[in-house]
Tab-separated table of N, CA and C in Angstrom:
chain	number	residue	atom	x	y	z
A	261	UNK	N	-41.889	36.269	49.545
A	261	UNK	CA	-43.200	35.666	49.413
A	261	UNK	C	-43.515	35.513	47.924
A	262	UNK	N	-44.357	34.868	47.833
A	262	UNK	CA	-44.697	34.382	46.061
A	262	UNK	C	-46.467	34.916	45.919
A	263	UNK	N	-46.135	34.511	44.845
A	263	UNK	CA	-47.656	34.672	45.093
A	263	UNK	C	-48.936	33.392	45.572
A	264	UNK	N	-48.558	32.929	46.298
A	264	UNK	CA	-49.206	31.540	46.893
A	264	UNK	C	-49.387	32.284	48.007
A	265	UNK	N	-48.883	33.952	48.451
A	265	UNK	CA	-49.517	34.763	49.677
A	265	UNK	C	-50.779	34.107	50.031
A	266	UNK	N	-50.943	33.778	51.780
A	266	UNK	CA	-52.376	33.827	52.288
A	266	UNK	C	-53.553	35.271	51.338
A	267	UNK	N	-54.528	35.085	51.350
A	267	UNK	CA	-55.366	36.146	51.312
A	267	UNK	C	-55.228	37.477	52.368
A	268	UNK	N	-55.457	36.606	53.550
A	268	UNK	CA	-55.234	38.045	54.597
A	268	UNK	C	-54.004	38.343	54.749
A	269	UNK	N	-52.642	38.239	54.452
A	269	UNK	CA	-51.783	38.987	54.282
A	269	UNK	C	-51.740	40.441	52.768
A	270	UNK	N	-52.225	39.545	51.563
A	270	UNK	CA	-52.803	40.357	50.836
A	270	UNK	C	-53.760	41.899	51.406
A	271	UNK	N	-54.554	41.358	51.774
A	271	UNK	CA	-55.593	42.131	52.072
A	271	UNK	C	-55.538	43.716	51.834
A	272	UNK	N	-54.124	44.097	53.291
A	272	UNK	CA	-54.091	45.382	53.434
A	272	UNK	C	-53.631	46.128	52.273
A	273	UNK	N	-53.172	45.706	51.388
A	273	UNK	CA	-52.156	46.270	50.265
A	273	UNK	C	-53.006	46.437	48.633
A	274	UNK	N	-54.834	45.975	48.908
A	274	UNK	CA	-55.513	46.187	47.789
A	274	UNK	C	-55.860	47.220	47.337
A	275	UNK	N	-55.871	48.592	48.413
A	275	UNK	CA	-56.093	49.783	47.886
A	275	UNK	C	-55.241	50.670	47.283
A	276	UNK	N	-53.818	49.667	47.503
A	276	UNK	CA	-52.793	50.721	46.511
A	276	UNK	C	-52.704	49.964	45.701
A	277	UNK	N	-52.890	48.935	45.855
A	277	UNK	CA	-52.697	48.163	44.265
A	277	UNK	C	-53.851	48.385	42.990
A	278	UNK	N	-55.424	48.741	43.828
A	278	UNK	CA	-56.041	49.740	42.723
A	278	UNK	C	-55.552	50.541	41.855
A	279	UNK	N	-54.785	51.473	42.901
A	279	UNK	CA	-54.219	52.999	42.137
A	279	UNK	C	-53.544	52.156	41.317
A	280	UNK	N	-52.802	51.395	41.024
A	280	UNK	CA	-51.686	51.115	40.301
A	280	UNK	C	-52.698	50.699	39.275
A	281	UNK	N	-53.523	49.884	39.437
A	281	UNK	CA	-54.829	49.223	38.648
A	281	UNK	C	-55.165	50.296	37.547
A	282	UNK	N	-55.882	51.613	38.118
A	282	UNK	CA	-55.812	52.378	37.534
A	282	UNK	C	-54.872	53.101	36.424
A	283	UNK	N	-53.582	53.357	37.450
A	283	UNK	CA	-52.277	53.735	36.171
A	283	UNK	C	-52.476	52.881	35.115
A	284	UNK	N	-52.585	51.673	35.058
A	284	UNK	CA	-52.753	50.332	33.858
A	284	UNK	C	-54.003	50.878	33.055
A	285	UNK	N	-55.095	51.201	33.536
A	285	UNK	CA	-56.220	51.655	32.714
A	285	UNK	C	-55.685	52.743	32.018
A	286	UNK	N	-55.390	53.909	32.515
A	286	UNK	CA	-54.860	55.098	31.243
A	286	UNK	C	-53.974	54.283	30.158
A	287	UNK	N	-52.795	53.353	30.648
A	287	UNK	CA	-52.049	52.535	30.015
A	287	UNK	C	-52.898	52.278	28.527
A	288	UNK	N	-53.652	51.128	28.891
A	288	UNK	CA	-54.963	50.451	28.190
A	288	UNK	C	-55.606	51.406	27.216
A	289	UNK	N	-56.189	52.763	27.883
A	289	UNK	CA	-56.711	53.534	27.419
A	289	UNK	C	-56.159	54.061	25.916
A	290	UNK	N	-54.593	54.241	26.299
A	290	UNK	CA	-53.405	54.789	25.081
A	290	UNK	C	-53.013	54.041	24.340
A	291	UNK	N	-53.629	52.517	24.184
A	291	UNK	CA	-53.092	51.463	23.334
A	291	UNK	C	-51.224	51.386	23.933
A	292	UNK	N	-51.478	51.314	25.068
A	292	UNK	CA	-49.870	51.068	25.413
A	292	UNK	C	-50.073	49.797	26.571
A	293	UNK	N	-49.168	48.794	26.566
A	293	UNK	CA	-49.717	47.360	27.340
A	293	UNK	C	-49.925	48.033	28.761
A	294	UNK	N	-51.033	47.056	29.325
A	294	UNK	CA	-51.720	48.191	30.829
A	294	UNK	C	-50.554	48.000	31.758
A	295	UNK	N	-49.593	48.004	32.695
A	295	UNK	CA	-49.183	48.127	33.254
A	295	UNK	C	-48.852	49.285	34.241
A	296	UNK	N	-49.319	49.414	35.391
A	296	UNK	CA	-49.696	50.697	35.991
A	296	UNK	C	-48.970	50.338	37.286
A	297	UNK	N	-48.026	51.743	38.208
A	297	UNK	CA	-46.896	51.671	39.240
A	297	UNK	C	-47.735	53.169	39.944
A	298	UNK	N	-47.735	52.288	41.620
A	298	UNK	CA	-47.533	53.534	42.457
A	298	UNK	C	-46.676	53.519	43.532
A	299	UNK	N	-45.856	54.496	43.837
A	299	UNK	CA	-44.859	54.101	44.957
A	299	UNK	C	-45.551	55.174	46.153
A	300	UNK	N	-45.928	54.255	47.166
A	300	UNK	CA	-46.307	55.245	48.345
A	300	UNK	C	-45.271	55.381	49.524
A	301	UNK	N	-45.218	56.253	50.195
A	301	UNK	CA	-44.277	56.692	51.285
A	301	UNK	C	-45.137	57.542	52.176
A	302	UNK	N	-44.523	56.951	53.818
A	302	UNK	CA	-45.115	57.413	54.505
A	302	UNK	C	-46.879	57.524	54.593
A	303	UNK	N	-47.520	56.783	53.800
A	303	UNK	CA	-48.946	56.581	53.538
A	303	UNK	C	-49.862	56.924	52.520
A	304	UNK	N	-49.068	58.414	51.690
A	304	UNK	CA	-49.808	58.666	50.624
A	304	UNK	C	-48.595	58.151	49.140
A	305	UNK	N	-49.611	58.668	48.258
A	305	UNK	CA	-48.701	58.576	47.058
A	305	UNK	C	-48.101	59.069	46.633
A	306	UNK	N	-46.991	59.244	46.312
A	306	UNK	CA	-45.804	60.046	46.165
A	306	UNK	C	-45.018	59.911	43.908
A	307	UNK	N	-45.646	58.928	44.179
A	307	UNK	CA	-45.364	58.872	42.376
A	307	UNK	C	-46.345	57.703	41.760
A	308	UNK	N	-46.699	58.033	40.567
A	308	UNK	CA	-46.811	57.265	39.557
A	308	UNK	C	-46.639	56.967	38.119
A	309	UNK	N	-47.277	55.930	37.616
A	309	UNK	CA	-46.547	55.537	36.453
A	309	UNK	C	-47.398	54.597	35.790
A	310	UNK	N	-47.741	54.780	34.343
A	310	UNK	CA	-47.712	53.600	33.656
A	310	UNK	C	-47.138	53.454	32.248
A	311	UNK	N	-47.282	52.394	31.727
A	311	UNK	CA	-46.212	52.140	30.403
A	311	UNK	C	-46.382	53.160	29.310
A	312	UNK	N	-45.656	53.663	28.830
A	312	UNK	CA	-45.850	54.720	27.461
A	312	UNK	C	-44.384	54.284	26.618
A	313	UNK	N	-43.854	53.502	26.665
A	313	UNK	CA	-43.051	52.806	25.543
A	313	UNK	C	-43.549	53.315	23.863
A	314	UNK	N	-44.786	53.420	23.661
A	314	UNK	CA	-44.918	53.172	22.464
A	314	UNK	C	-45.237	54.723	21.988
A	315	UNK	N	-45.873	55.564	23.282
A	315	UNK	CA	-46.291	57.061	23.086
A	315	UNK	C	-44.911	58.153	23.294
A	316	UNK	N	-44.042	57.339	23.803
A	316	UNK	CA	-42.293	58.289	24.027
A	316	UNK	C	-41.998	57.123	23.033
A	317	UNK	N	-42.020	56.756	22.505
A	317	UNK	CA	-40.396	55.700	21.840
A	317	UNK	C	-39.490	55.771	22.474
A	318	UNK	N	-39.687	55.237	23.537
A	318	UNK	CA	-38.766	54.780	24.520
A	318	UNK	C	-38.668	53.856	25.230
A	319	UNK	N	-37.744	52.675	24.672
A	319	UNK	CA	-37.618	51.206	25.542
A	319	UNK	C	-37.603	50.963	26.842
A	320	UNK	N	-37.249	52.217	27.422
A	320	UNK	CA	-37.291	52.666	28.865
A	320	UNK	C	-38.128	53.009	29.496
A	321	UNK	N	-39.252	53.086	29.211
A	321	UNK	CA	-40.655	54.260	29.242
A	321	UNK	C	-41.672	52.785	30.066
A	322	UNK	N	-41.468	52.229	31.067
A	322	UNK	CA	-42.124	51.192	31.623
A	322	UNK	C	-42.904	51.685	33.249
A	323	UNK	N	-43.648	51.593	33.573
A	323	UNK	CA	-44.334	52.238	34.374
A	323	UNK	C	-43.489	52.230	35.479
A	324	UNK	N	-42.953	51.090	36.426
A	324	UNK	CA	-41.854	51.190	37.741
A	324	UNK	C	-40.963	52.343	37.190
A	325	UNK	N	-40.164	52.654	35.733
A	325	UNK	CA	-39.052	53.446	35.738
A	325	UNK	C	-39.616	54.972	36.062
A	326	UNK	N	-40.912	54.875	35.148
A	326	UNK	CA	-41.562	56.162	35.147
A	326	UNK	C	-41.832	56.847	36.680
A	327	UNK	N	-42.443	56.216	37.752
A	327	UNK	CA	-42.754	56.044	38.756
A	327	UNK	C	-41.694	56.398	39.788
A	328	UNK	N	-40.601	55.674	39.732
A	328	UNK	CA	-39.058	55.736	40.298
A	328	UNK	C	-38.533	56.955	40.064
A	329	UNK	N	-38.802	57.743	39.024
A	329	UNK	CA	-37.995	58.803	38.291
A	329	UNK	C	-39.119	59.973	38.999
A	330	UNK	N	-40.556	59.780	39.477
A	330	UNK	CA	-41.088	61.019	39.624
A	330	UNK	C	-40.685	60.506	41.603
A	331	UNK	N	-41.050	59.732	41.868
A	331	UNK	CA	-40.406	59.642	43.607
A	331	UNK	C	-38.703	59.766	43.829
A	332	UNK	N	-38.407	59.833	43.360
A	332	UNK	CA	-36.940	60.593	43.300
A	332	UNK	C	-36.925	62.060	43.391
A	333	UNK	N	-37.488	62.468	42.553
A	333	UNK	CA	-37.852	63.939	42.819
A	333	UNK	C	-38.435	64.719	43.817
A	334	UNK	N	-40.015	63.889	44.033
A	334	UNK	CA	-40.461	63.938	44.806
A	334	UNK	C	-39.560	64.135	46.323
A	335	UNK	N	-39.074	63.358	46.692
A	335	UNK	CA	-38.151	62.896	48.353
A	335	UNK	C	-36.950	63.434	47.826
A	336	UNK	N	-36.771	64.324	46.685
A	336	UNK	CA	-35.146	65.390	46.268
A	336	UNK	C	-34.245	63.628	46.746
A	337	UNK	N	-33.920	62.427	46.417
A	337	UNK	CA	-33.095	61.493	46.654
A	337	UNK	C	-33.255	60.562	45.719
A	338	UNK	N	-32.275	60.017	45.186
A	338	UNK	CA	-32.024	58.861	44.473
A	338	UNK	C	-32.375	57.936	45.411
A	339	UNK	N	-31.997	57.864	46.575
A	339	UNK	CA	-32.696	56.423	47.919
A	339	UNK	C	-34.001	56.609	48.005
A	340	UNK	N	-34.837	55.656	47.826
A	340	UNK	CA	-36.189	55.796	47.733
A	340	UNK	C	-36.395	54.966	49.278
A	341	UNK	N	-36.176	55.241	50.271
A	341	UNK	CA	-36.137	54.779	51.282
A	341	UNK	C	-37.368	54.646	51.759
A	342	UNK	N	-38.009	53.407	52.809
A	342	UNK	CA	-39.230	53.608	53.349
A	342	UNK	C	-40.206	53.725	52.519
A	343	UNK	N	-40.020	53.135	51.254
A	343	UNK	CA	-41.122	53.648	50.269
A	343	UNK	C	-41.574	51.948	49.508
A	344	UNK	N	-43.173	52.138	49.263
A	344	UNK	CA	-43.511	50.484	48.911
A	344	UNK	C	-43.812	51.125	47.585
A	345	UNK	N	-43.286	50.118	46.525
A	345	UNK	CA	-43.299	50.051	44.821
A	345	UNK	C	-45.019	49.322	44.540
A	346	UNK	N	-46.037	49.374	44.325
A	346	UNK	CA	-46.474	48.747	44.454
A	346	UNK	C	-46.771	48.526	42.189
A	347	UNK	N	-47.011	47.611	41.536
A	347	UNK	CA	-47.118	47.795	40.484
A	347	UNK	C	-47.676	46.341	40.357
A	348	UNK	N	-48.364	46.928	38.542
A	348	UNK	CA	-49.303	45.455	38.110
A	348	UNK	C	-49.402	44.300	37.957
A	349	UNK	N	-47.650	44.147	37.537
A	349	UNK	CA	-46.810	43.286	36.986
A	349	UNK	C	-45.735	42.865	37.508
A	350	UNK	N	-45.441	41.718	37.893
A	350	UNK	CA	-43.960	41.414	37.847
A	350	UNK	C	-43.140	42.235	37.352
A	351	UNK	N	-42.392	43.127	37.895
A	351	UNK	CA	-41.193	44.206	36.973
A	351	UNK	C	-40.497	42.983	36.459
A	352	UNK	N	-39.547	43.504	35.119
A	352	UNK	CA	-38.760	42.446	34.626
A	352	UNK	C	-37.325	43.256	34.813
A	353	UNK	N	-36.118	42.371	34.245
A	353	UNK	CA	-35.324	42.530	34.715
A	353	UNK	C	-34.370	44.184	34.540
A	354	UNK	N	-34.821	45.050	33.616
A	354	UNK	CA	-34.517	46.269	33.621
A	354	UNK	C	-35.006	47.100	34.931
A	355	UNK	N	-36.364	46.936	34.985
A	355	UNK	CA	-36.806	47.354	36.344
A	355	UNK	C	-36.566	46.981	37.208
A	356	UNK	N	-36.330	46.038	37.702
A	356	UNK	CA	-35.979	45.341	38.910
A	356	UNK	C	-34.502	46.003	39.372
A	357	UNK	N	-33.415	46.158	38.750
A	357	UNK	CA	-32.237	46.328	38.721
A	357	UNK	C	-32.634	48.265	39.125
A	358	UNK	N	-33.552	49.089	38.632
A	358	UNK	CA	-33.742	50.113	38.846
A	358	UNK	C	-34.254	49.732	40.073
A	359	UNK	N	-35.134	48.863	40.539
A	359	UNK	CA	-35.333	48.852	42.165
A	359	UNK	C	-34.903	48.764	42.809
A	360	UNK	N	-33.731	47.738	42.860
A	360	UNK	CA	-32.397	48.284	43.294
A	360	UNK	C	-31.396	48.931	43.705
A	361	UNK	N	-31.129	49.136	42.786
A	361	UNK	CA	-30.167	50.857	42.712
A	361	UNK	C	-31.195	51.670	43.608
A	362	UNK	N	-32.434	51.739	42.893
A	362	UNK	CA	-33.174	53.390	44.090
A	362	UNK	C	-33.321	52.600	45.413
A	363	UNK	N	-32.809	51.868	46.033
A	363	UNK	CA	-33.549	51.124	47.363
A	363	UNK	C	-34.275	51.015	47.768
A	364	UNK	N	-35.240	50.896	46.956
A	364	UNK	CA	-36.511	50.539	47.364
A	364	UNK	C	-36.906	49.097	48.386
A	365	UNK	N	-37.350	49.577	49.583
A	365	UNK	CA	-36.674	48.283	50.300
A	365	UNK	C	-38.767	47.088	50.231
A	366	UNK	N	-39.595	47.452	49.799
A	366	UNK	CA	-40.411	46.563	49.124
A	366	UNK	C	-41.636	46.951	48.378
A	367	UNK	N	-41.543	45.763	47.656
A	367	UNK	CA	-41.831	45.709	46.136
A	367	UNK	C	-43.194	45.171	46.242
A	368	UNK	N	-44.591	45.817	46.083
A	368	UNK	CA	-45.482	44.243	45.523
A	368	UNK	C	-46.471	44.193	44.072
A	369	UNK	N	-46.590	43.451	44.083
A	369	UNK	CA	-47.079	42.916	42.466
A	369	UNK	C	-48.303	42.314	42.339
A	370	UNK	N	-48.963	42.695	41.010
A	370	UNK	CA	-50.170	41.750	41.170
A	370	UNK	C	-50.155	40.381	40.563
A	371	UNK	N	-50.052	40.050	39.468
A	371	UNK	CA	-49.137	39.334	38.609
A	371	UNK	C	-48.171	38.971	38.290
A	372	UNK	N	-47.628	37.294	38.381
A	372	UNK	CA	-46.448	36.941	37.742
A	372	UNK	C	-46.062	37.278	36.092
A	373	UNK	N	-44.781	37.657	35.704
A	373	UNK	CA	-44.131	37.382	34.266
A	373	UNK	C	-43.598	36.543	34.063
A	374	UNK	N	-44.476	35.619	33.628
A	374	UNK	CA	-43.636	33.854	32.746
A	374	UNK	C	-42.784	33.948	31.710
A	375	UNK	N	-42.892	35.705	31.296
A	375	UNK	CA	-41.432	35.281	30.432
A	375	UNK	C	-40.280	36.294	30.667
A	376	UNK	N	-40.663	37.554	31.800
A	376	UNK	CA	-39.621	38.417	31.557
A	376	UNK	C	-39.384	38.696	33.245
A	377	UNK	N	-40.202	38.252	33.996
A	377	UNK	CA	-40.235	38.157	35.747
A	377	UNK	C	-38.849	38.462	36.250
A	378	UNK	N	-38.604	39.065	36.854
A	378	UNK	CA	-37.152	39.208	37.240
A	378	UNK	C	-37.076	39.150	38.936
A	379	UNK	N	-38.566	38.893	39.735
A	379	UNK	CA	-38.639	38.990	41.152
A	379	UNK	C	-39.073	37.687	41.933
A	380	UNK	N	-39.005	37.016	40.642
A	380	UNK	CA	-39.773	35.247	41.079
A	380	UNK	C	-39.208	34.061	39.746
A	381	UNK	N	-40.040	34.806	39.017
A	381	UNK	CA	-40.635	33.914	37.681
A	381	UNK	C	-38.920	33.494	37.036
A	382	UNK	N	-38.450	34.217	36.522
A	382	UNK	CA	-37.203	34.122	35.463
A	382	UNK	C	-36.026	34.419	36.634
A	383	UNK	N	-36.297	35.470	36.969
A	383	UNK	CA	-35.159	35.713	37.818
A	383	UNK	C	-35.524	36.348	39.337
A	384	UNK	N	-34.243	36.392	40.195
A	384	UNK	CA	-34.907	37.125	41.161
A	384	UNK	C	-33.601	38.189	41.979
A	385	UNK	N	-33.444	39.095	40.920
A	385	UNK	CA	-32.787	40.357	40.608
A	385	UNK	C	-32.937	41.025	42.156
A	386	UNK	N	-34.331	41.364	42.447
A	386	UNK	CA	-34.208	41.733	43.922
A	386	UNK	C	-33.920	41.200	45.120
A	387	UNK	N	-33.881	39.957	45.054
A	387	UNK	CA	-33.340	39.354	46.612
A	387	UNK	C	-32.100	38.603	46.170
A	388	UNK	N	-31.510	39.185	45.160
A	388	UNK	CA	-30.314	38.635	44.915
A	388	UNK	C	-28.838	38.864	45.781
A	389	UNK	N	-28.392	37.842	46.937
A	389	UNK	CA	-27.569	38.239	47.794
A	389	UNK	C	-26.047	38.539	47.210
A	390	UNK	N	-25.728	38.338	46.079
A	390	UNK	CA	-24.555	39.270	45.728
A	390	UNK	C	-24.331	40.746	45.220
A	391	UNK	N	-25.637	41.156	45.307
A	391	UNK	CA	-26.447	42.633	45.191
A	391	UNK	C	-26.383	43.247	46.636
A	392	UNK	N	-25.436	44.626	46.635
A	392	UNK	CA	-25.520	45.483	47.999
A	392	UNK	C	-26.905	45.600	48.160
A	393	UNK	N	-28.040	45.646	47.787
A	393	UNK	CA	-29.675	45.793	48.286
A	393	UNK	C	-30.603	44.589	47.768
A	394	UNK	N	-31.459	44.331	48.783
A	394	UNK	CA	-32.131	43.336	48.574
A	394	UNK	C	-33.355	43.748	48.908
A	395	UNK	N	-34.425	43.653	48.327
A	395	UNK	CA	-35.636	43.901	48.427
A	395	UNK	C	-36.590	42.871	49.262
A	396	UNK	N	-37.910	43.043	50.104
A	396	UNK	CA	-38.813	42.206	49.915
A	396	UNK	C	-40.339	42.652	49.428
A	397	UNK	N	-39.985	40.921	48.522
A	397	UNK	CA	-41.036	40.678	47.544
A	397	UNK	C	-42.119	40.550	47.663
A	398	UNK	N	-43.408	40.555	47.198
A	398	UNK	CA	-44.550	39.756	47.396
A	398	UNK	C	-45.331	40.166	45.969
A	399	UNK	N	-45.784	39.058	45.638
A	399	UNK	CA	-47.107	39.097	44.504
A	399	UNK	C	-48.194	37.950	44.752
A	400	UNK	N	-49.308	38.329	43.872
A	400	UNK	CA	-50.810	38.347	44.052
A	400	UNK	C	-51.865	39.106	44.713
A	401	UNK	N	-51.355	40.441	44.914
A	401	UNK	CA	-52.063	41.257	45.117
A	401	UNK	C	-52.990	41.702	44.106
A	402	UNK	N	-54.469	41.597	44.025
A	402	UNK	CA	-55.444	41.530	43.108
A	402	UNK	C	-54.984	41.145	41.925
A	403	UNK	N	-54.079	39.943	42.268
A	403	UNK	CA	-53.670	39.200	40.830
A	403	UNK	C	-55.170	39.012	39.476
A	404	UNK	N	-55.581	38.331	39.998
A	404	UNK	CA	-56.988	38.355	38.851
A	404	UNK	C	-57.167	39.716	38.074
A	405	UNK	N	-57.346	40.975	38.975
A	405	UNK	CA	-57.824	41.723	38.608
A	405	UNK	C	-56.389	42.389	37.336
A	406	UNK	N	-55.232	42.281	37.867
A	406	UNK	CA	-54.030	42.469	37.402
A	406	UNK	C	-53.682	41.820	36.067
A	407	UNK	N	-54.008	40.503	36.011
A	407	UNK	CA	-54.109	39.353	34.875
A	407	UNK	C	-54.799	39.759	34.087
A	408	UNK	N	-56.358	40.364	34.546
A	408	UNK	CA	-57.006	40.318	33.123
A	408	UNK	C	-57.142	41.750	32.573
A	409	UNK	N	-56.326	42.847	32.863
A	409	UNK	CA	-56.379	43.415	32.078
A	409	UNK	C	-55.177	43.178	31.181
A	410	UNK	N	-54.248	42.658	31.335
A	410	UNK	CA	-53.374	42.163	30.412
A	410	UNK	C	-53.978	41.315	29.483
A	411	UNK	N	-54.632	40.149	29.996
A	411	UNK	CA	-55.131	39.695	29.221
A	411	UNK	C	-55.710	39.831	28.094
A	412	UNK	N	-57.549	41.009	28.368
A	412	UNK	CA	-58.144	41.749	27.525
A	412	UNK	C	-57.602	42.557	26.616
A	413	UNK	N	-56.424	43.360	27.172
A	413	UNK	CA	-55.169	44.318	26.304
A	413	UNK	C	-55.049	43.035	24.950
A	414	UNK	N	-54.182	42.361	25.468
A	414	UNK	CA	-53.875	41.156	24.147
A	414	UNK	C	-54.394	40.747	23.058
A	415	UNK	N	-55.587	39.875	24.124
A	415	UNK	CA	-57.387	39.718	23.412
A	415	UNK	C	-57.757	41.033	21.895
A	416	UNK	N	-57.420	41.707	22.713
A	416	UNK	CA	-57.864	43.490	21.397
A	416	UNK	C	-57.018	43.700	20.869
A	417	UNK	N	-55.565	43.631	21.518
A	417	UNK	CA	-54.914	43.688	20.558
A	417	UNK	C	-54.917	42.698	18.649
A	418	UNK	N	-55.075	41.269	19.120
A	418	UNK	CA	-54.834	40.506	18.178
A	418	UNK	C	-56.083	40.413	17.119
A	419	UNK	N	-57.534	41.339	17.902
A	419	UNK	CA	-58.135	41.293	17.320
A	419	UNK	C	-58.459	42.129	16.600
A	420	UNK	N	-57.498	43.335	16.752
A	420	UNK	CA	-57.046	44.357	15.439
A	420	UNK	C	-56.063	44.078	14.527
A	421	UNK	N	-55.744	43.168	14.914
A	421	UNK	CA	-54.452	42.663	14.036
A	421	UNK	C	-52.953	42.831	14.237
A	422	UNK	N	-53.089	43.626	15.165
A	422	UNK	CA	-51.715	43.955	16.032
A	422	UNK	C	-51.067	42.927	17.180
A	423	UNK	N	-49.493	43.070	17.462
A	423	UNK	CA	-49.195	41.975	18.694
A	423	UNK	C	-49.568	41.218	18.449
C-alpha cells in the first residue's frame, strides 16, 4: 500500500503511530531530526526508539535500528515475528535492510522520504522479491502530523543557522 491508503484503513493504526509521534518529540526535543519508532507485539509496546545520531555519534543511531535492537531483546530473538514497526518516516535504506533481516513481517509509516525512502519512494528494499523476507508496507498514517514535525525541525533548524 502507498500512501494514497483509504482513511479508514488508516484509522486503526493512529494510536501507535502517536507513540511513535511522541518518540519524534523527545527526538525534536534533543536537537536530533524528530523521527520516532514503536514496534508493538501482541498489542502492547514492546520497544522504542528515536533518532540520537548526533547525541551517540553514531551513523547508526536511527530510531527503527534503536527500536529493533531493544525488541530483540525484549522477545530474547533476532526474528521479530508477529510484530508491527510502526515509525515516523519512511525508513531509508539502512533500516529497511535491518527490517528485513529481523522479520519484521509489517512496517507502517507516516511519511514518505523523497530522498532516502527505501519502502516506496527511492527504493523498495522491503518487498523486494529477491530478498528471503518481504514485508508489508503501508504509509500515511498521520502523515500531516508526521510531515510537520520534520518540517518545523528544519524550519528551526535553518533558523539558527544550522542544516
Amino acid at each position: 500500500m502507498t500512501d494514497l491508503t483509504p482513511p479508514e484503513i488508516l484509522q486503526p493504526h493512529n494510536q501507535w503511530m502517536r507513540f511513535a509521534l511522541a518518540q519524534a518529540q523527545i527526538a525534536y526535543d534533543q536537537d536530533e531530526v524528530p523521527v520516532g519508532a514503536v514496534i508493538v507485539h501482541e498489542g502492547r509496546i514492546i520497544a522504542e526508539g528515536y533518532n540520537q545520531r548526533e547525541t551517540l555519534n553514531d551513523p547508526t543511531a536511527h530510531a527503527e535500528m534503536i527500536a529493533i535492537t531493544q525488541a530483540a531483546e525484549s522477545l530474547g530473538s533476532w526474528r521479530l515475528l508477529d510484530c508491527v514497526l510502526y515509525v515516523t518516516l519512511e525508513p531509508c535504506p539502512m533500516c529497511a535492510g535491518a527490517i528485513v533481516q529481523a522479520r519484521i513481517p509489517t512496517v507502517i509509516y507516516g511519511t514518505t522520504d523523497p530522498k532516502a525512502g527505501a519502502c516506496h519512494s527511492m527504493y523498495q528494499i522491503t518487498e523486494d522479491e529477491r530478498l528471503n523476507h518481504r514485508c508489508t508496507v503501508m504509509g500515511g498514517v498521520l502523515r500531516e502530523d508526521c510531515k510537520s514535525i520534520l518540517q518545523q525541525f528544519f524550519a528551526d533548524q535553518r533558523a539558527k543557522g544550522k542544516k
